[in-house]
PDB file of C-alpha atoms in Angstrom:
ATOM      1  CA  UNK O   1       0.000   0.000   0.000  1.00 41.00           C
ATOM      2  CA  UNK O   2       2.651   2.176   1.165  1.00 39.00           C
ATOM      3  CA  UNK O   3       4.374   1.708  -2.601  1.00 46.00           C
ATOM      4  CA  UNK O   4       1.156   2.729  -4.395  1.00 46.00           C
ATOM      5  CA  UNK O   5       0.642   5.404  -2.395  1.00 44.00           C
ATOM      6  CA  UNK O   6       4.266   6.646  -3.552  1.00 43.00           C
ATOM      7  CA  UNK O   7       3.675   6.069  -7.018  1.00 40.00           C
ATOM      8  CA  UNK O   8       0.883   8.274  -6.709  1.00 35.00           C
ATOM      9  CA  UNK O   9       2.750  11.124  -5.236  1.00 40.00           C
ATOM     10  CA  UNK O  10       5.119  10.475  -7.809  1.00 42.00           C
ATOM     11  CA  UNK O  11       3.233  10.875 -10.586  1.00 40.00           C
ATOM     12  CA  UNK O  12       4.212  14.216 -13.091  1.00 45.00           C
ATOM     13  CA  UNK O  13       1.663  17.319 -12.092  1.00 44.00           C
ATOM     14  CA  UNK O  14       1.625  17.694 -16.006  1.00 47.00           C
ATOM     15  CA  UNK O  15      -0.105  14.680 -16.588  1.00 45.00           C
ATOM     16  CA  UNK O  16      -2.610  16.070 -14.985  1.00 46.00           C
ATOM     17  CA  UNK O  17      -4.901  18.155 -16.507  1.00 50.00           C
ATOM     18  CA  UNK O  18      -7.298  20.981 -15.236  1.00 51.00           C
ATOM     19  CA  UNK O  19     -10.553  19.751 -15.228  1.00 49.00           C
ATOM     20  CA  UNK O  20     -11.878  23.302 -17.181  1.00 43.00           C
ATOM     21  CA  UNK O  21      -9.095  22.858 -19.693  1.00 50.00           C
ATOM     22  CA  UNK O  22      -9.720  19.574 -20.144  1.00 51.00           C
ATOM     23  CA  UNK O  23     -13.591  20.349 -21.026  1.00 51.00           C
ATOM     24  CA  UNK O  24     -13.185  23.269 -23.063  1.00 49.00           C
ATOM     25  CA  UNK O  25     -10.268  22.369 -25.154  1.00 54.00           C
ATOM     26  CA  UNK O  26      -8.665  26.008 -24.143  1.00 52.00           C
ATOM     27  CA  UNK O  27      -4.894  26.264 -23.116  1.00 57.00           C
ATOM     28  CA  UNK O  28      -4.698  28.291 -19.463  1.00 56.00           C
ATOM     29  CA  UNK O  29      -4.244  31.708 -20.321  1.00 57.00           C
ATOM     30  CA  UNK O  30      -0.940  33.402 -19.179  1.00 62.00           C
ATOM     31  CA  UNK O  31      -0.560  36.547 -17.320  1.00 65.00           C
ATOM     32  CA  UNK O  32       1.957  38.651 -18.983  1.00 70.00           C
ATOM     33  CA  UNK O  33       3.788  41.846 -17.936  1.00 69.00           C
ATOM     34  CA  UNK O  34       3.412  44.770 -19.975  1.00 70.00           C
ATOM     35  CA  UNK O  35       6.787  46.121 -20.655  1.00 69.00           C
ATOM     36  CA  UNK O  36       8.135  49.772 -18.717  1.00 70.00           C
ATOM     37  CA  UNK O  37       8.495  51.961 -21.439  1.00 73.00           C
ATOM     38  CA  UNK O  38      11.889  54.172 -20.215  1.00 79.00           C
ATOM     39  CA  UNK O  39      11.751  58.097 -20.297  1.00 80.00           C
ATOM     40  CA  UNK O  40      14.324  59.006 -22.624  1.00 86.00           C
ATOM     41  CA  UNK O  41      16.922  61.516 -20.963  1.00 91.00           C
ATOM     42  CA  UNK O  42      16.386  65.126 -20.921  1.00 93.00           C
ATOM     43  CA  UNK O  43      17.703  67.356 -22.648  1.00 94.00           C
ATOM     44  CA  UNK O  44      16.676  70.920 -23.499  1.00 96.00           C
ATOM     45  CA  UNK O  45      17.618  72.521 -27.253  1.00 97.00           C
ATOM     46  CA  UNK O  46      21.051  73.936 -28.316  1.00 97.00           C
ATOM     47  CA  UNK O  47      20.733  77.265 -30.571  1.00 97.00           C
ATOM     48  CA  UNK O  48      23.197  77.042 -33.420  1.00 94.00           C
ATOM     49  CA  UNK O  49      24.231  80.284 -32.098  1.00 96.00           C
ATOM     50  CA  UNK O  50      25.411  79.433 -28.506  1.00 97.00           C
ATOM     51  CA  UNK O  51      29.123  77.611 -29.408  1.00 97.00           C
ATOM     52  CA  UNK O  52      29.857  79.625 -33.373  1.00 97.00           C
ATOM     53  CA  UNK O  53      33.727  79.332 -33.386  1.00 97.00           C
ATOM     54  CA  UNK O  54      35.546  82.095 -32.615  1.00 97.00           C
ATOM     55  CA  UNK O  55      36.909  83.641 -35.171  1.00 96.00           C
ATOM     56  CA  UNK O  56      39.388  87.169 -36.064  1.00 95.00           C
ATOM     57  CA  UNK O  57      36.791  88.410 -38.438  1.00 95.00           C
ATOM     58  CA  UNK O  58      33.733  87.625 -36.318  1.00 93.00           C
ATOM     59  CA  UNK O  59      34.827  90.536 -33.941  1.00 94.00           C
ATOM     60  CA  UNK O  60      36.699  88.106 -31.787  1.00 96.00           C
ATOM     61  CA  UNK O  61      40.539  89.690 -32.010  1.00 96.00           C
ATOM     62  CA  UNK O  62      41.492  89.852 -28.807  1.00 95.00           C
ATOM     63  CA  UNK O  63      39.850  86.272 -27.928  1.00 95.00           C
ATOM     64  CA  UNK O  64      41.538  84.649 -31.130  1.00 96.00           C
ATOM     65  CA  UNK O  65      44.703  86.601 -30.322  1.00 95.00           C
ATOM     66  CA  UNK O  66      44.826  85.273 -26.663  1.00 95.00           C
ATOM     67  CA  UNK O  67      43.724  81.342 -27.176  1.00 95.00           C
ATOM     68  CA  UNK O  68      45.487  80.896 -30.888  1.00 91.00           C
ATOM     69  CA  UNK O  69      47.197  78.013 -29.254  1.00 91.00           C
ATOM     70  CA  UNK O  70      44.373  76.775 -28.082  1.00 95.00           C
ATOM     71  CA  UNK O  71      41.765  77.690 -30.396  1.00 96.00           C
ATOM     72  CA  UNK O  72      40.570  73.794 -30.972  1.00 96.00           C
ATOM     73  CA  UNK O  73      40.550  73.202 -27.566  1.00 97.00           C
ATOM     74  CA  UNK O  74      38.240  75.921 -26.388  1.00 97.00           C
ATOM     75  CA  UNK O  75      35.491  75.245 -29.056  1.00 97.00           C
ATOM     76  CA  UNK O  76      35.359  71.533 -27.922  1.00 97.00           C
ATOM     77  CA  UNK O  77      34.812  72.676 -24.708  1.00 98.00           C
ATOM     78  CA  UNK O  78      32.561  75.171 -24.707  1.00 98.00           C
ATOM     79  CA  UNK O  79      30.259  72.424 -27.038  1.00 98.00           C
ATOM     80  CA  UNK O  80      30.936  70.048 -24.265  1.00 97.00           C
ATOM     81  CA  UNK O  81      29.856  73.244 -21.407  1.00 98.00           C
ATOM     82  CA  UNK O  82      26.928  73.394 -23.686  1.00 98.00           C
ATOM     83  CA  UNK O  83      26.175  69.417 -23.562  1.00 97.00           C
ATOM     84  CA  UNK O  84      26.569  69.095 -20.294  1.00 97.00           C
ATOM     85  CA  UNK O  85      24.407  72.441 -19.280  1.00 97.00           C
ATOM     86  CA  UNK O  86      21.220  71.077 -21.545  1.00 97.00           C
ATOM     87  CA  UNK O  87      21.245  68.181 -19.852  1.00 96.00           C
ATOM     88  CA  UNK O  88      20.178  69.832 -16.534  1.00 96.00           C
ATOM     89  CA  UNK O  89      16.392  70.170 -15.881  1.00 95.00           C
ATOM     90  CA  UNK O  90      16.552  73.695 -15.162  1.00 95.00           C
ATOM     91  CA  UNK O  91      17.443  74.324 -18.256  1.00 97.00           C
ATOM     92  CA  UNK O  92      14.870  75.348 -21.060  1.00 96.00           C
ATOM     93  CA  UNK O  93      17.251  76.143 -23.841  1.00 97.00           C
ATOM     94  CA  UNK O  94      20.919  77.086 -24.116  1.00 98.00           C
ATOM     95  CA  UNK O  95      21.734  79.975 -25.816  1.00 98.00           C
ATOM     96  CA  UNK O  96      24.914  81.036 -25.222  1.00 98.00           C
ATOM     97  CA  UNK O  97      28.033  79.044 -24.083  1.00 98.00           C
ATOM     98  CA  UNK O  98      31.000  81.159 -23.531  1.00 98.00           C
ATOM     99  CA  UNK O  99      34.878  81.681 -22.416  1.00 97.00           C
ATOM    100  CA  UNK O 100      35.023  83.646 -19.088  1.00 95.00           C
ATOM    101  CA  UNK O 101      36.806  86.816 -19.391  1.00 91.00           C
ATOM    102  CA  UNK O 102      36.558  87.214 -15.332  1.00 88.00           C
ATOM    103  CA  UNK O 103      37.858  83.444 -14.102  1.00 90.00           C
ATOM    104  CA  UNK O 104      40.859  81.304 -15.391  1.00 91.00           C
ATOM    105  CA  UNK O 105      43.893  81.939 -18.225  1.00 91.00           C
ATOM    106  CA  UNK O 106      44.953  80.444 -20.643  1.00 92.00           C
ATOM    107  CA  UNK O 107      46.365  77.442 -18.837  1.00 93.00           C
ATOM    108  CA  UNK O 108      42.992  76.840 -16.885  1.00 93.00           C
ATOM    109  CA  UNK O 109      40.083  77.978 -19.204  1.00 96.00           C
ATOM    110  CA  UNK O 110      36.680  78.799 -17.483  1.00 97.00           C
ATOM    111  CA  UNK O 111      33.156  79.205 -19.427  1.00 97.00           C
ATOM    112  CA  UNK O 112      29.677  79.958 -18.770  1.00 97.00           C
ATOM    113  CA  UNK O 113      26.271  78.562 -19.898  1.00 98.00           C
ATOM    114  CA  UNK O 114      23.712  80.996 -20.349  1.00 98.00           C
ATOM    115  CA  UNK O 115      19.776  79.169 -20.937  1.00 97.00           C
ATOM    116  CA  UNK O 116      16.850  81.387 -21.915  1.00 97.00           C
ATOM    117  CA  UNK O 117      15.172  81.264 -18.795  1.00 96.00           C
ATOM    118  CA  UNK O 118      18.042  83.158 -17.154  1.00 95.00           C
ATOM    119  CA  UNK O 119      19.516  79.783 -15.394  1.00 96.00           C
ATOM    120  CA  UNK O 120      23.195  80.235 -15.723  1.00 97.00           C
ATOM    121  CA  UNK O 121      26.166  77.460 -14.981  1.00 97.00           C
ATOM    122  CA  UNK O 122      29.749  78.046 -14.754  1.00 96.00           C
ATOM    123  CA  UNK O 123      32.726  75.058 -15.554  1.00 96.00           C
ATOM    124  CA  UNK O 124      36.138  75.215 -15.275  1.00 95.00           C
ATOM    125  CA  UNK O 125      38.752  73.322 -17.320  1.00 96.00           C
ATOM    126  CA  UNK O 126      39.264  70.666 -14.714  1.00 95.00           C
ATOM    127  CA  UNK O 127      35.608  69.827 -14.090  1.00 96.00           C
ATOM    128  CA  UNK O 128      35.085  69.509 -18.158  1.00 97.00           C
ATOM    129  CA  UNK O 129      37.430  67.144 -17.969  1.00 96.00           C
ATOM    130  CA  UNK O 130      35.902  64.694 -16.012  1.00 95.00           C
ATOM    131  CA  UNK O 131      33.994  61.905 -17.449  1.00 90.00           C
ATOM    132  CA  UNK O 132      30.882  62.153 -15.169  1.00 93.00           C
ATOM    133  CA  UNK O 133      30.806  66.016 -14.902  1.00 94.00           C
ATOM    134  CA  UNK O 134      27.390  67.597 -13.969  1.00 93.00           C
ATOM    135  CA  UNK O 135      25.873  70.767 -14.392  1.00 95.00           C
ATOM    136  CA  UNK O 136      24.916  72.893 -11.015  1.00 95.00           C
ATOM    137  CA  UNK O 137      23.361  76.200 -11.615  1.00 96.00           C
ATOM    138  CA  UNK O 138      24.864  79.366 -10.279  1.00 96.00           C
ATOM    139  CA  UNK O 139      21.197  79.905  -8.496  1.00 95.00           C
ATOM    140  CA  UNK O 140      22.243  76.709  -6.458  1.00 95.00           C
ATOM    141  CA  UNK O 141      25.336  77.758  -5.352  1.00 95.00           C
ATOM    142  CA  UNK O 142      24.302  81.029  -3.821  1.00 96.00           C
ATOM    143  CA  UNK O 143      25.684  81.192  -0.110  1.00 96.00           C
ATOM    144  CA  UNK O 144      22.815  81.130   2.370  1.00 95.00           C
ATOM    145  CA  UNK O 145      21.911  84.004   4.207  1.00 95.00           C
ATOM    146  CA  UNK O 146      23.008  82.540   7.672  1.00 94.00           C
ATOM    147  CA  UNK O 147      26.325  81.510   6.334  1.00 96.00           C
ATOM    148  CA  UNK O 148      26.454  85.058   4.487  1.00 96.00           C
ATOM    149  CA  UNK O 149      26.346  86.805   7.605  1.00 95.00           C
ATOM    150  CA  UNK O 150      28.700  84.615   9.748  1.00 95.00           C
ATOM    151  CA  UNK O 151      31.415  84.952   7.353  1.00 97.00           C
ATOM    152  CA  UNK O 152      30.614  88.930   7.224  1.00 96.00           C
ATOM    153  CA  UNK O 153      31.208  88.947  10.741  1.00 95.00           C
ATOM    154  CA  UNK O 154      34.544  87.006  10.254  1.00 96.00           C
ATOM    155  CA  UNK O 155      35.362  89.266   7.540  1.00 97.00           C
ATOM    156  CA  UNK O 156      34.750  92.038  10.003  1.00 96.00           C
ATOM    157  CA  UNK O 157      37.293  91.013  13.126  1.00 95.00           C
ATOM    158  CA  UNK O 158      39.851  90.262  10.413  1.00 96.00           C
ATOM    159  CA  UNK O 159      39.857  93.978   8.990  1.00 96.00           C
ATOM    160  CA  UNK O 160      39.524  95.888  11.546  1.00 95.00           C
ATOM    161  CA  UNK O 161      42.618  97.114  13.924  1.00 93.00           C
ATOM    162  CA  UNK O 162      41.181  95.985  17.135  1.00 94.00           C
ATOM    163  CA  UNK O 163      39.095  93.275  16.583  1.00 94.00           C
ATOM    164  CA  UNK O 164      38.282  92.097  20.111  1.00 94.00           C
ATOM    165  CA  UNK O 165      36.095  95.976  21.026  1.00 95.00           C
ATOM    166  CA  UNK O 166      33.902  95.028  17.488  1.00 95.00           C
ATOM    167  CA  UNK O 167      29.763  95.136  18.295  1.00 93.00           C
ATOM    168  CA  UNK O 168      27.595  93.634  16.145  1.00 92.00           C
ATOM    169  CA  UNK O 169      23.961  93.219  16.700  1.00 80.00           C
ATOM    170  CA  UNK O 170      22.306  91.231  14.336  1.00 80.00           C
ATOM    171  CA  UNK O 171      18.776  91.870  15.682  1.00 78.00           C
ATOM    172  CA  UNK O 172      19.383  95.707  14.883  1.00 75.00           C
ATOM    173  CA  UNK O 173      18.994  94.607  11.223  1.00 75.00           C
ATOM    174  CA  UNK O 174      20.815  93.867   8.290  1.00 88.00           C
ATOM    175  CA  UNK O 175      20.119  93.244   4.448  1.00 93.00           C
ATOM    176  CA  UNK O 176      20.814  89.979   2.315  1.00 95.00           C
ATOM    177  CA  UNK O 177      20.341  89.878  -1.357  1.00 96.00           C
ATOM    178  CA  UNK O 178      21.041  87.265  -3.748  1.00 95.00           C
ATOM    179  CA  UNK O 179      21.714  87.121  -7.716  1.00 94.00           C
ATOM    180  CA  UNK O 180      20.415  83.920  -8.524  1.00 91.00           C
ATOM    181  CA  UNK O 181      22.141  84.402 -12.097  1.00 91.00           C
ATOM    182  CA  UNK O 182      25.515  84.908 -11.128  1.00 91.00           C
ATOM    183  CA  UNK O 183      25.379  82.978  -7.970  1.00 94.00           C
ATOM    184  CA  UNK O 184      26.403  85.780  -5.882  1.00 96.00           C
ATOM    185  CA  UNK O 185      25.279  87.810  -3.095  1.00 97.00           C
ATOM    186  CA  UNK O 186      25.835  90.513  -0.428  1.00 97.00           C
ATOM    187  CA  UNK O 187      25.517  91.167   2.869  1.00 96.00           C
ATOM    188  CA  UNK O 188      25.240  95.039   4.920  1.00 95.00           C
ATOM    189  CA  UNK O 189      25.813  94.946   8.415  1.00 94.00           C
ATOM    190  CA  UNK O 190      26.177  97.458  11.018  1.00 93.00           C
ATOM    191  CA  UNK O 191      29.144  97.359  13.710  1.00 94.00           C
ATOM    192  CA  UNK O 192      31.134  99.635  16.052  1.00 93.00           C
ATOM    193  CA  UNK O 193      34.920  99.333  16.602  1.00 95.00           C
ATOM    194  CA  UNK O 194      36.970 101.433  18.488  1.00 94.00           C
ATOM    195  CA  UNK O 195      40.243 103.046  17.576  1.00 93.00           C
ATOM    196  CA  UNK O 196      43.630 103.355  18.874  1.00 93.00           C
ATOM    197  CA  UNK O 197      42.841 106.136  20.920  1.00 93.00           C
ATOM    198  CA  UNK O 198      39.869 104.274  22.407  1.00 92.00           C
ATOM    199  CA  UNK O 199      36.856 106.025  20.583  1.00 93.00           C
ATOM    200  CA  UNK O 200      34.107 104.154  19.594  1.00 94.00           C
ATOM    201  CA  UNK O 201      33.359 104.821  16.193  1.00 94.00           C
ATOM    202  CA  UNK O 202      30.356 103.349  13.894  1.00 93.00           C
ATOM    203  CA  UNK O 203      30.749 101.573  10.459  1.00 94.00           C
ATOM    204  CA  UNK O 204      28.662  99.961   7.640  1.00 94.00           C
ATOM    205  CA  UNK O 205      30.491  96.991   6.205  1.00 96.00           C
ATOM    206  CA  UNK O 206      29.464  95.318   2.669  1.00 97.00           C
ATOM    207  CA  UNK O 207      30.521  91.799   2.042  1.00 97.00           C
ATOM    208  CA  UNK O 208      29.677  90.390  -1.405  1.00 98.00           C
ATOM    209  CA  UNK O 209      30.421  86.613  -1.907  1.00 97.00           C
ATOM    210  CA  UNK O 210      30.573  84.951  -5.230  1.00 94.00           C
ATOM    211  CA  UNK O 211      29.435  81.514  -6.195  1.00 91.00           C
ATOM    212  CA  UNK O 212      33.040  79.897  -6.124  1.00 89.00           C
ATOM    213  CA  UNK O 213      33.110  80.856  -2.708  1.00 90.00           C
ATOM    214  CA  UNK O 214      35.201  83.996  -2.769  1.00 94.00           C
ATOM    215  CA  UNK O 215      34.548  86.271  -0.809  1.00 96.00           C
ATOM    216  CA  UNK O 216      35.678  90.637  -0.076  1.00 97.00           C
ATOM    217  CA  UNK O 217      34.742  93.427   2.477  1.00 97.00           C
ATOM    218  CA  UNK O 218      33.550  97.318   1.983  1.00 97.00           C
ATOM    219  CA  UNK O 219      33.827  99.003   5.536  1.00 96.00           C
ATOM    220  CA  UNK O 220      32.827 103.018   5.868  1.00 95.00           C
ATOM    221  CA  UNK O 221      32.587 104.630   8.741  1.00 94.00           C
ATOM    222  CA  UNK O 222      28.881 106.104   9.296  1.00 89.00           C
ATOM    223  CA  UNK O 223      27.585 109.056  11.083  1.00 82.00           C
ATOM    224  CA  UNK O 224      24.528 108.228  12.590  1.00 73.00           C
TER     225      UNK O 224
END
């Protein structure tokens, strides 16, 4: 008994059939799932204006004049700045991908990405370089106004000549403004310092940062 029970157990589940299937005639329908269709990448339009070359007769003497050397090198890269700019979300369209005439040399190039909705990005030389470079808006790399201040407040003890008699109160007010285009911003704050002779005198101090992190200091001394 105990064999033909085995043998039973045994026996190949495909052999037997569903009763329904077996009725109808009909095969056991299959579940099947629908394939994920991927998004394709983003990327936002190029105007055939943004990289034109360079060139003497284009108005570009001084530019041609200055990067002759490296002429070949700076249009791949500024199509590259371009690439690598469109790619970002932020970005509607680019329409203008140039050398920096403020940052780098010729020995460390720098451009900038202009798009139409005012969204601007910066890249160096170095950071074009790289294989997996990404594009981060000058809007994102505004310093925040709590960081702003601190360092303006740093910036503060270092310039003047007695650094340890310097009041600042922030709750007397001060103003923060930020260029989301450029990536910079500035920073007024009020603060009293005294002299050598050991007068308290009052000053207005400026501090503009910009979005590589840089940072300088306006002081005046104020009246009232």
């Amino acid at each position: 008994m105990i064999g033909g029970a085995s043998a039973l157990v045994a026996c190949d589940s495909n052999s037997v059939k569903d009763p329904i299937q077996k009725k109808s005639g009909l095969k056991a329908a299959t579940t099947k799932t629908p394939a994920v269709k991927k998004e394709a990448p983003y990327q936002a339009p190029i105007s055939e204006y943004a990289t034109k070359p360079y060139t003497a007769a284009g108005g570009y003497e001084k530019t041609v004049a200055k990067y002759g050397p490296r002429l070949g090198e700076l249009q791949a890269y500024r199509e590259k700045a371009a690439d690598v700019a469109s790619r970002d979300r932020s970005c509607d369209s680019v329409i203008a991908a140039e050398i920096s005439s403020m940052r780098g040399g010729l020995n460390d190039m720098h451009f900038w990405v202009d798009c139409e909705n005012g969204t601007r990005f910066r890249f160096s030389e170095s950071e074009l370089n790289q294989a997996n470079v990404v594009a981060v808006s000058e809007a994102d790399k505004v310093i925040s106004e709590d960081l702003a201040v601190d360092r303006c407040e740093e910036m503060i003890a270092n310039s003047v000549t007695h650094p340890s008699t310097v009041g600042i109160n922030r709750f007397a007010g001060y103003n923060y403004g930020k260029f989301d285009q450029t990536g910079a911003a500035s920073v007024n704050l009020l603060f009293s310092a005294k002299n050598s002779f050991g007068t308290e005198l009052k000053f207005n101090a400026r501090c503009t940062f910009q979005s590589d992190g840089s940072g300088e200091i306006t002081i005046k001394e104020r009246t009232s």
